[in-house]
PDB file of C-alpha atoms in Angstrom:
ATOM      1  CA  MET A 267     -23.856 -54.760 -94.797  1.00 52.00           C
ATOM      2  CA  VAL A 268     -25.457 -53.002 -91.296  1.00 52.00           C
ATOM      3  CA  GLN A 269     -23.917 -49.429 -90.802  1.00 58.00           C
ATOM      4  CA  LEU A 270     -23.583 -47.501 -87.326  1.00 56.00           C
ATOM      5  CA  ARG A 271     -23.214 -43.601 -86.946  1.00 66.00           C
ATOM      6  CA  LEU A 272     -22.688 -42.200 -83.981  1.00 61.00           C
ATOM      7  CA  PRO A 273     -24.363 -39.091 -84.322  1.00 70.00           C
ATOM      8  CA  LYS A 274     -22.250 -36.407 -85.353  1.00 74.00           C
ATOM      9  CA  ASP A 275     -22.318 -34.097 -81.604  1.00 74.00           C
ATOM     10  CA  SER A 276     -22.025 -37.426 -80.125  1.00 79.00           C
ATOM     11  CA  VAL A 277     -18.114 -37.938 -81.569  1.00 88.00           C
ATOM     12  CA  VAL A 278     -15.335 -37.062 -78.236  1.00 90.00           C
ATOM     13  CA  LYS A 279     -13.167 -34.402 -79.326  1.00 94.00           C
ATOM     14  CA  LEU A 280      -9.772 -33.828 -78.741  1.00 95.00           C
ATOM     15  CA  GLY A 281      -9.800 -30.498 -75.955  1.00 96.00           C
ATOM     16  CA  LYS A 282      -7.944 -28.416 -74.117  1.00 96.00           C
ATOM     17  CA  THR A 283      -4.439 -29.130 -72.399  1.00 98.00           C
ATOM     18  CA  TRP A 284      -3.898 -27.035 -69.487  1.00 97.00           C
ATOM     19  CA  PRO A 285      -0.489 -25.792 -67.682  1.00 96.00           C
ATOM     20  CA  ALA A 286       0.838 -27.619 -65.595  1.00 95.00           C
ATOM     21  CA  PRO A 287       2.452 -26.486 -62.437  1.00 93.00           C
ATOM     22  CA  GLU A 288       5.303 -23.798 -62.572  1.00 92.00           C
ATOM     23  CA  GLY A 289       8.160 -25.538 -60.935  1.00 91.00           C
ATOM     24  CA  ALA A 290       6.264 -28.541 -59.861  1.00 92.00           C
ATOM     25  CA  THR A 291       8.726 -31.509 -60.749  1.00 92.00           C
ATOM     26  CA  ASN A 292       6.394 -34.842 -59.361  1.00 96.00           C
ATOM     27  CA  LEU A 293       3.174 -34.249 -61.697  1.00 97.00           C
ATOM     28  CA  ARG A 294       0.513 -36.717 -62.867  1.00 98.00           C
ATOM     29  CA  LYS A 295      -1.222 -36.247 -66.818  1.00 98.00           C
ATOM     30  CA  PHE A 296      -5.144 -36.321 -66.509  1.00 99.00           C
ATOM     31  CA  GLN A 297      -7.713 -36.851 -69.363  1.00 99.00           C
ATOM     32  CA  ILE A 298     -11.148 -35.929 -68.302  1.00 99.00           C
ATOM     33  CA  TYR A 299     -14.429 -36.139 -70.125  1.00 98.00           C
ATOM     34  CA  ARG A 300     -16.523 -33.086 -70.416  1.00 98.00           C
ATOM     35  CA  TRP A 301     -19.428 -32.623 -71.636  1.00 97.00           C
ATOM     36  CA  ASP A 302     -22.038 -29.101 -71.273  1.00 96.00           C
ATOM     37  CA  PRO A 303     -25.837 -29.110 -72.507  1.00 93.00           C
ATOM     38  CA  ASP A 304     -25.671 -25.553 -73.169  1.00 94.00           C
ATOM     39  CA  ALA A 305     -22.542 -24.792 -75.368  1.00 92.00           C
ATOM     40  CA  GLY A 306     -23.614 -26.819 -78.346  1.00 89.00           C
ATOM     41  CA  GLU A 307     -20.339 -28.445 -78.413  1.00 92.00           C
ATOM     42  CA  ASN A 308     -18.971 -31.975 -78.714  1.00 94.00           C
ATOM     43  CA  PRO A 309     -17.962 -33.378 -75.504  1.00 96.00           C
ATOM     44  CA  ARG A 310     -14.396 -32.965 -75.235  1.00 97.00           C
ATOM     45  CA  VAL A 311     -11.144 -34.661 -73.472  1.00 98.00           C
ATOM     46  CA  ASP A 312      -9.201 -31.923 -71.418  1.00 99.00           C
ATOM     47  CA  THR A 313      -5.677 -32.650 -70.412  1.00 99.00           C
ATOM     48  CA  TYR A 314      -4.706 -31.522 -67.168  1.00 99.00           C
ATOM     49  CA  PHE A 315      -1.066 -32.132 -64.597  1.00 98.00           C
ATOM     50  CA  VAL A 316      -1.167 -32.899 -61.142  1.00 98.00           C
ATOM     51  CA  ASP A 317       1.434 -31.339 -58.131  1.00 98.00           C
ATOM     52  CA  LEU A 318       2.541 -34.612 -56.835  1.00 97.00           C
ATOM     53  CA  ASP A 319       3.334 -33.193 -53.938  1.00 97.00           C
ATOM     54  CA  THR A 320       0.414 -31.203 -52.946  1.00 97.00           C
ATOM     55  CA  CYS A 321      -3.005 -33.389 -52.823  1.00 98.00           C
ATOM     56  CA  GLY A 322      -4.152 -36.257 -51.247  1.00 97.00           C
ATOM     57  CA  PRO A 323      -3.996 -40.011 -53.034  1.00 98.00           C
ATOM     58  CA  MET A 324      -6.845 -40.046 -54.552  1.00 98.00           C
ATOM     59  CA  VAL A 325      -7.904 -39.657 -57.426  1.00 99.00           C
ATOM     60  CA  LEU A 326     -11.244 -38.085 -55.797  1.00 99.00           C
ATOM     61  CA  ASP A 327      -8.018 -35.877 -54.219  1.00 99.00           C
ATOM     62  CA  ALA A 328      -6.858 -34.620 -57.533  1.00 99.00           C
ATOM     63  CA  LEU A 329     -10.261 -33.696 -59.016  1.00 99.00           C
ATOM     64  CA  ILE A 330     -10.613 -31.499 -56.405  1.00 99.00           C
ATOM     65  CA  LYS A 331      -7.251 -29.921 -56.820  1.00 98.00           C
ATOM     66  CA  ILE A 332      -8.049 -29.512 -60.128  1.00 98.00           C
ATOM     67  CA  LYS A 333     -11.924 -28.174 -59.825  1.00 98.00           C
ATOM     68  CA  ASN A 334      -9.828 -25.153 -57.109  1.00 98.00           C
ATOM     69  CA  GLU A 335      -6.693 -24.802 -59.089  1.00 97.00           C
ATOM     70  CA  ILE A 336      -6.798 -25.403 -62.616  1.00 97.00           C
ATOM     71  CA  ASP A 337      -9.991 -25.411 -63.887  1.00 98.00           C
ATOM     72  CA  PRO A 338     -13.548 -24.618 -61.731  1.00 98.00           C
ATOM     73  CA  GLY A 339     -15.726 -25.024 -64.456  1.00 97.00           C
ATOM     74  CA  LEU A 340     -14.763 -28.982 -64.216  1.00 98.00           C
ATOM     75  CA  THR A 341     -18.031 -31.050 -62.342  1.00 99.00           C
ATOM     76  CA  PHE A 342     -18.529 -33.837 -61.199  1.00 99.00           C
ATOM     77  CA  ARG A 343     -20.514 -35.621 -57.663  1.00 98.00           C
ATOM     78  CA  ARG A 344     -18.453 -36.361 -54.289  1.00 98.00           C
ATOM     79  CA  SER A 345     -19.729 -36.469 -50.471  1.00 97.00           C
ATOM     80  CA  CYS A 346     -18.450 -38.796 -47.201  1.00 97.00           C
ATOM     81  CA  ARG A 347     -14.822 -38.530 -49.305  1.00 96.00           C
ATOM     82  CA  GLU A 348     -15.031 -41.937 -47.135  1.00 95.00           C
ATOM     83  CA  GLY A 349     -16.806 -45.289 -50.191  1.00 96.00           C
ATOM     84  CA  ILE A 350     -19.919 -44.317 -47.603  1.00 97.00           C
ATOM     85  CA  CYS A 351     -22.354 -42.264 -50.217  1.00 97.00           C
ATOM     86  CA  GLY A 352     -21.397 -43.976 -53.771  1.00 98.00           C
ATOM     87  CA  SER A 353     -21.706 -40.046 -54.988  1.00 98.00           C
ATOM     88  CA  CYS A 354     -17.658 -40.588 -56.711  1.00 98.00           C
ATOM     89  CA  ALA A 355     -18.999 -43.258 -59.034  1.00 99.00           C
ATOM     90  CA  MET A 356     -17.549 -43.030 -62.290  1.00 98.00           C
ATOM     91  CA  ASN A 357     -15.011 -44.539 -64.752  1.00 98.00           C
ATOM     92  CA  ILE A 358     -11.663 -44.226 -64.210  1.00 99.00           C
ATOM     93  CA  ASP A 359      -8.395 -45.979 -66.283  1.00 98.00           C
ATOM     94  CA  GLY A 360     -11.536 -48.621 -67.977  1.00 97.00           C
ATOM     95  CA  VAL A 361     -13.426 -49.521 -64.234  1.00 98.00           C
ATOM     96  CA  ASN A 362     -16.447 -47.943 -62.907  1.00 98.00           C
ATOM     97  CA  THR A 363     -15.478 -47.029 -59.363  1.00 98.00           C
ATOM     98  CA  LEU A 364     -15.356 -44.139 -56.639  1.00 99.00           C
ATOM     99  CA  ALA A 365     -12.718 -41.582 -56.925  1.00 99.00           C
ATOM    100  CA  CYS A 366     -12.640 -41.285 -53.116  1.00 98.00           C
ATOM    101  CA  THR A 367     -11.250 -44.445 -52.735  1.00 98.00           C
ATOM    102  CA  ARG A 368      -9.095 -45.368 -55.628  1.00 98.00           C
ATOM    103  CA  GLY A 369      -5.556 -44.564 -55.086  1.00 98.00           C
ATOM    104  CA  MET A 370      -3.553 -42.856 -58.067  1.00 98.00           C
ATOM    105  CA  ASP A 371      -0.242 -44.669 -57.483  1.00 97.00           C
ATOM    106  CA  GLU A 372      -3.282 -47.992 -58.739  1.00 97.00           C
ATOM    107  CA  ILE A 373      -3.087 -45.871 -62.274  1.00 98.00           C
ATOM    108  CA  ASN A 374      -0.266 -46.885 -64.853  1.00 96.00           C
ATOM    109  CA  GLY A 375       0.286 -43.743 -66.732  1.00 96.00           C
ATOM    110  CA  THR A 376      -2.031 -41.078 -67.672  1.00 98.00           C
ATOM    111  CA  VAL A 377      -5.139 -40.754 -65.480  1.00 99.00           C
ATOM    112  CA  LYS A 378      -8.525 -40.831 -67.363  1.00 99.00           C
ATOM    113  CA  ILE A 379     -11.215 -40.213 -65.992  1.00 99.00           C
ATOM    114  CA  TYR A 380     -15.453 -40.950 -68.132  1.00 98.00           C
ATOM    115  CA  PRO A 381     -18.414 -40.305 -66.952  1.00 98.00           C
ATOM    116  CA  LEU A 382     -20.521 -44.067 -66.033  1.00 98.00           C
ATOM    117  CA  PRO A 383     -20.880 -45.556 -69.278  1.00 96.00           C
ATOM    118  CA  HIS A 384     -24.568 -45.871 -70.981  1.00 94.00           C
ATOM    119  CA  MET A 385     -25.417 -43.265 -69.237  1.00 95.00           C
ATOM    120  CA  PRO A 386     -27.329 -39.697 -70.001  1.00 95.00           C
ATOM    121  CA  VAL A 387     -24.964 -36.658 -68.412  1.00 96.00           C
ATOM    122  CA  VAL A 388     -25.893 -34.417 -66.829  1.00 97.00           C
ATOM    123  CA  LYS A 389     -22.380 -32.300 -67.225  1.00 98.00           C
ATOM    124  CA  ASP A 390     -18.838 -33.656 -67.622  1.00 98.00           C
ATOM    125  CA  LEU A 391     -18.391 -36.507 -65.253  1.00 98.00           C
ATOM    126  CA  VAL A 392     -22.518 -36.615 -63.345  1.00 98.00           C
ATOM    127  CA  PRO A 393     -24.036 -38.833 -65.041  1.00 97.00           C
ATOM    128  CA  ASP A 394     -28.426 -38.964 -64.565  1.00 98.00           C
ATOM    129  CA  LEU A 395     -29.633 -41.390 -62.318  1.00 98.00           C
ATOM    130  CA  THR A 396     -33.635 -41.283 -62.204  1.00 98.00           C
ATOM    131  CA  HIS A 397     -34.066 -43.845 -63.770  1.00 98.00           C
ATOM    132  CA  PHE A 398     -31.762 -45.303 -61.856  1.00 98.00           C
ATOM    133  CA  TYR A 399     -33.879 -44.455 -58.637  1.00 98.00           C
ATOM    134  CA  ALA A 400     -36.874 -44.811 -59.667  1.00 98.00           C
ATOM    135  CA  GLN A 401     -35.342 -49.299 -60.569  1.00 98.00           C
ATOM    136  CA  HIS A 402     -34.805 -48.882 -57.765  1.00 98.00           C
ATOM    137  CA  ALA A 403     -37.992 -47.408 -55.505  1.00 98.00           C
ATOM    138  CA  SER A 404     -40.039 -49.993 -57.745  1.00 98.00           C
ATOM    139  CA  ILE A 405     -38.706 -52.868 -55.330  1.00 98.00           C
ATOM    140  CA  MET A 406     -39.919 -51.629 -52.713  1.00 97.00           C
ATOM    141  CA  PRO A 407     -36.825 -50.759 -50.700  1.00 98.00           C
ATOM    142  CA  TRP A 408     -38.617 -50.774 -47.124  1.00 96.00           C
ATOM    143  CA  LEU A 409     -40.069 -53.964 -44.904  1.00 94.00           C
ATOM    144  CA  GLU A 410     -43.401 -54.803 -45.649  1.00 94.00           C
ATOM    145  CA  THR A 411     -46.208 -56.275 -43.026  1.00 92.00           C
ATOM    146  CA  LYS A 412     -49.248 -58.081 -42.427  1.00 89.00           C
ATOM    147  CA  THR A 413     -48.715 -57.977 -38.913  1.00 87.00           C
ATOM    148  CA  SER A 414     -49.276 -55.637 -36.246  1.00 86.00           C
ATOM    149  CA  THR A 415     -46.312 -53.547 -35.402  1.00 81.00           C
ATOM    150  CA  PRO A 416     -44.393 -54.101 -32.379  1.00 82.00           C
ATOM    151  CA  VAL A 417     -44.134 -52.596 -28.790  1.00 84.00           C
ATOM    152  CA  LYS A 418     -40.889 -52.494 -28.912  1.00 85.00           C
ATOM    153  CA  GLU A 419     -38.346 -53.060 -32.147  1.00 86.00           C
ATOM    154  CA  TRP A 420     -39.011 -56.408 -35.036  1.00 84.00           C
ATOM    155  CA  LEU A 421     -36.488 -59.068 -33.284  1.00 87.00           C
ATOM    156  CA  GLN A 422     -34.547 -61.475 -35.700  1.00 92.00           C
ATOM    157  CA  SER A 423     -32.284 -64.379 -34.652  1.00 96.00           C
ATOM    158  CA  ILE A 424     -28.609 -63.352 -35.276  1.00 97.00           C
ATOM    159  CA  GLU A 425     -28.269 -66.256 -38.348  1.00 98.00           C
ATOM    160  CA  ASP A 426     -30.711 -65.173 -40.091  1.00 97.00           C
ATOM    161  CA  ARG A 427     -29.114 -60.965 -39.593  1.00 97.00           C
ATOM    162  CA  LYS A 428     -26.033 -62.868 -40.655  1.00 98.00           C
ATOM    163  CA  LYS A 429     -27.799 -63.407 -44.228  1.00 97.00           C
ATOM    164  CA  LEU A 430     -28.127 -59.993 -45.052  1.00 98.00           C
ATOM    165  CA  ASP A 431     -24.656 -59.580 -44.656  1.00 98.00           C
ATOM    166  CA  GLY A 432     -22.922 -58.498 -48.069  1.00 98.00           C
ATOM    167  CA  LEU A 433     -26.303 -57.139 -49.353  1.00 98.00           C
ATOM    168  CA  TYR A 434     -27.420 -54.114 -47.229  1.00 97.00           C
ATOM    169  CA  GLU A 435     -23.850 -52.740 -47.280  1.00 98.00           C
ATOM    170  CA  CYS A 436     -24.766 -51.042 -50.759  1.00 98.00           C
ATOM    171  CA  VAL A 437     -24.088 -47.655 -51.134  1.00 98.00           C
ATOM    172  CA  MET A 438     -25.913 -47.071 -54.455  1.00 98.00           C
ATOM    173  CA  CYS A 439     -23.124 -46.179 -56.624  1.00 98.00           C
ATOM    174  CA  ALA A 440     -24.642 -47.437 -60.050  1.00 98.00           C
ATOM    175  CA  CYS A 441     -20.868 -49.354 -61.047  1.00 99.00           C
ATOM    176  CA  CYS A 442     -22.011 -52.211 -61.235  1.00 98.00           C
ATOM    177  CA  SER A 443     -25.358 -51.767 -63.000  1.00 98.00           C
ATOM    178  CA  THR A 444     -23.610 -49.508 -65.656  1.00 98.00           C
ATOM    179  CA  SER A 445     -20.914 -52.721 -65.974  1.00 98.00           C
ATOM    180  CA  CYS A 446     -23.542 -54.402 -67.030  1.00 98.00           C
ATOM    181  CA  PRO A 447     -23.695 -55.313 -70.470  1.00 97.00           C
ATOM    182  CA  SER A 448     -27.130 -56.124 -70.520  1.00 97.00           C
ATOM    183  CA  TYR A 449     -28.130 -52.897 -68.238  1.00 98.00           C
ATOM    184  CA  TRP A 450     -26.154 -51.211 -71.545  1.00 96.00           C
ATOM    185  CA  TRP A 451     -29.180 -52.705 -74.002  1.00 95.00           C
ATOM    186  CA  ASN A 452     -32.151 -53.690 -71.903  1.00 96.00           C
ATOM    187  CA  GLY A 453     -31.699 -50.953 -68.799  1.00 95.00           C
ATOM    188  CA  ASP A 454     -34.930 -49.933 -69.790  1.00 95.00           C
ATOM    189  CA  LYS A 455     -36.787 -52.992 -69.267  1.00 97.00           C
ATOM    190  CA  TYR A 456     -34.516 -54.887 -67.522  1.00 98.00           C
ATOM    191  CA  LEU A 457     -33.440 -53.526 -63.683  1.00 98.00           C
ATOM    192  CA  GLY A 458     -30.297 -54.361 -62.864  1.00 98.00           C
ATOM    193  CA  PRO A 459     -27.825 -55.534 -60.445  1.00 98.00           C
ATOM    194  CA  ALA A 460     -28.099 -53.231 -57.660  1.00 99.00           C
ATOM    195  CA  ALA A 461     -31.698 -52.944 -57.721  1.00 99.00           C
ATOM    196  CA  LEU A 462     -31.709 -56.717 -57.927  1.00 99.00           C
ATOM    197  CA  LEU A 463     -28.956 -57.264 -55.098  1.00 99.00           C
ATOM    198  CA  HIS A 464     -31.632 -54.633 -52.665  1.00 99.00           C
ATOM    199  CA  ALA A 465     -34.571 -57.024 -54.318  1.00 99.00           C
ATOM    200  CA  TYR A 466     -33.115 -60.136 -52.206  1.00 99.00           C
ATOM    201  CA  ARG A 467     -31.668 -59.044 -49.608  1.00 98.00           C
ATOM    202  CA  TRP A 468     -35.092 -57.704 -48.901  1.00 98.00           C
ATOM    203  CA  ILE A 469     -37.011 -60.776 -49.316  1.00 98.00           C
ATOM    204  CA  ILE A 470     -34.656 -62.828 -47.530  1.00 97.00           C
ATOM    205  CA  ASP A 471     -35.246 -61.106 -44.754  1.00 97.00           C
ATOM    206  CA  SER A 472     -36.654 -62.919 -41.382  1.00 96.00           C
ATOM    207  CA  ARG A 473     -39.146 -58.996 -40.618  1.00 95.00           C
ATOM    208  CA  ASP A 474     -40.104 -58.985 -44.371  1.00 96.00           C
ATOM    209  CA  GLU A 475     -43.656 -61.019 -44.561  1.00 95.00           C
ATOM    210  CA  ALA A 476     -44.132 -59.756 -48.332  1.00 96.00           C
ATOM    211  CA  THR A 477     -41.667 -62.437 -49.753  1.00 96.00           C
ATOM    212  CA  GLY A 478     -44.518 -64.125 -52.728  1.00 96.00           C
ATOM    213  CA  GLU A 479     -45.660 -60.746 -53.788  1.00 97.00           C
ATOM    214  CA  ARG A 480     -41.768 -59.830 -54.074  1.00 98.00           C
ATOM    215  CA  LEU A 481     -41.109 -62.793 -56.521  1.00 98.00           C
ATOM    216  CA  ASP A 482     -43.971 -62.160 -58.090  1.00 97.00           C
ATOM    217  CA  GLN A 483     -42.281 -58.040 -59.367  1.00 97.00           C
ATOM    218  CA  LEU A 484     -40.166 -60.132 -60.983  1.00 97.00           C
ATOM    219  CA  GLU A 485     -41.265 -63.290 -62.744  1.00 94.00           C
ATOM    220  CA  ASP A 486     -40.604 -61.446 -65.632  1.00 91.00           C
ATOM    221  CA  PRO A 487     -38.904 -62.317 -69.071  1.00 92.00           C
ATOM    222  CA  PHE A 488     -36.573 -58.490 -68.501  1.00 96.00           C
ATOM    223  CA  LYS A 489     -37.191 -57.309 -65.058  1.00 97.00           C
ATOM    224  CA  LEU A 490     -34.684 -60.872 -63.809  1.00 98.00           C
ATOM    225  CA  TYR A 491     -34.043 -62.653 -66.325  1.00 97.00           C
ATOM    226  CA  ARG A 492     -31.770 -60.491 -68.646  1.00 97.00           C
ATOM    227  CA  CYS A 493     -28.662 -61.542 -66.092  1.00 97.00           C
ATOM    228  CA  HIS A 494     -25.829 -64.040 -67.895  1.00 97.00           C
ATOM    229  CA  THR A 495     -24.584 -64.296 -64.528  1.00 97.00           C
ATOM    230  CA  ILE A 496     -21.299 -62.142 -67.132  1.00 97.00           C
ATOM    231  CA  MET A 497     -19.605 -61.479 -63.216  1.00 98.00           C
ATOM    232  CA  ASN A 498     -19.052 -57.269 -64.845  1.00 98.00           C
ATOM    233  CA  CYS A 499     -21.216 -55.740 -61.691  1.00 98.00           C
ATOM    234  CA  THR A 500     -19.471 -58.094 -58.739  1.00 98.00           C
ATOM    235  CA  LYS A 501     -15.355 -57.345 -60.841  1.00 98.00           C
ATOM    236  CA  THR A 502     -16.289 -53.526 -60.606  1.00 98.00           C
ATOM    237  CA  CYS A 503     -18.015 -53.639 -57.666  1.00 98.00           C
ATOM    238  CA  PRO A 504     -16.582 -51.271 -54.687  1.00 98.00           C
ATOM    239  CA  LYS A 505     -17.578 -52.332 -51.423  1.00 98.00           C
ATOM    240  CA  ASN A 506     -16.678 -56.099 -52.842  1.00 98.00           C
ATOM    241  CA  LEU A 507     -20.057 -57.344 -53.447  1.00 98.00           C
ATOM    242  CA  ASN A 508     -21.710 -60.303 -55.548  1.00 99.00           C
ATOM    243  CA  PRO A 509     -25.019 -58.700 -57.306  1.00 98.00           C
ATOM    244  CA  ALA A 510     -24.487 -61.289 -59.792  1.00 98.00           C
ATOM    245  CA  LYS A 511     -25.170 -64.439 -56.890  1.00 98.00           C
ATOM    246  CA  ALA A 512     -27.939 -62.457 -55.068  1.00 98.00           C
ATOM    247  CA  ILE A 513     -29.677 -62.192 -58.216  1.00 98.00           C
ATOM    248  CA  ALA A 514     -28.556 -66.514 -58.947  1.00 98.00           C
ATOM    249  CA  GLN A 515     -30.342 -66.616 -54.941  1.00 98.00           C
ATOM    250  CA  ILE A 516     -33.596 -65.061 -56.732  1.00 98.00           C
ATOM    251  CA  LYS A 517     -33.843 -66.785 -59.990  1.00 98.00           C
ATOM    252  CA  GLY A 518     -33.182 -70.489 -58.103  1.00 97.00           C
ATOM    253  CA  MET A 519     -35.801 -69.173 -55.197  1.00 97.00           C
ATOM    254  CA  MET A 520     -38.240 -69.137 -58.311  1.00 96.00           C
ATOM    255  CA  VAL A 521     -37.496 -72.182 -59.131  1.00 95.00           C
ATOM    256  CA  ASP A 522     -38.226 -73.760 -55.659  1.00 92.00           C
ATOM    257  CA  ARG A 523     -41.460 -72.921 -55.725  1.00 88.00           C
ATOM    258  CA  VAL A 524     -42.948 -74.208 -58.621  1.00 81.00           C
ATOM    259  CA  ILE A 525     -41.557 -77.112 -58.463  1.00 76.00           C
TER     260      ILE A 525
END
């Protein structure tokens, strides 16, 4: 029988329990993943207590409060606080989501926060998205045209424009790709839900003139066909998009052009 063991330095240990705010009566417990590559120590989970009477309603509000008032070393990404930039993507209560749009009242009991799964960690809750962004760049996320550039804008009918709804809204947070088992095991070759959603967005854009080339680029055993329609991507998307449907549409186009 094959025995698999994690490296000793990857085992997550119980970390520090920080003291609760004095005099607070409405406390919420947080358990947060911590790892500093410069410390030379194993990852740990620290415990914090937040006074909800002096905190906003979202998980990101609590993280900011912890960093400002309890533990300034806690590291995470954030920017817009409106679910637009995708910066604060993390695993909260076992689900990949945005900390700025996840309400604490949606979570029962202790709030458990980890970085996005199966991604290299830069520090604490910050994943390394270098490979993720490179995959996005590989699908040529721009208009490819062969005709001369028009004097004004590229015209598009209302019907053609509507085809882009449910695609262009992606904020590149990586929640979908990091929830996909196929991406976990084949992320070096499989492009993943986010990149393929964007690929379909440009494939069906009526202004684009490189549909054939785009499909040729995806005609590969791994880039596209590692999707097994598990649907984790659609379930976890904080923008309520459907990457699995977009991938299925690309597969259908692949079939249509050979029959």
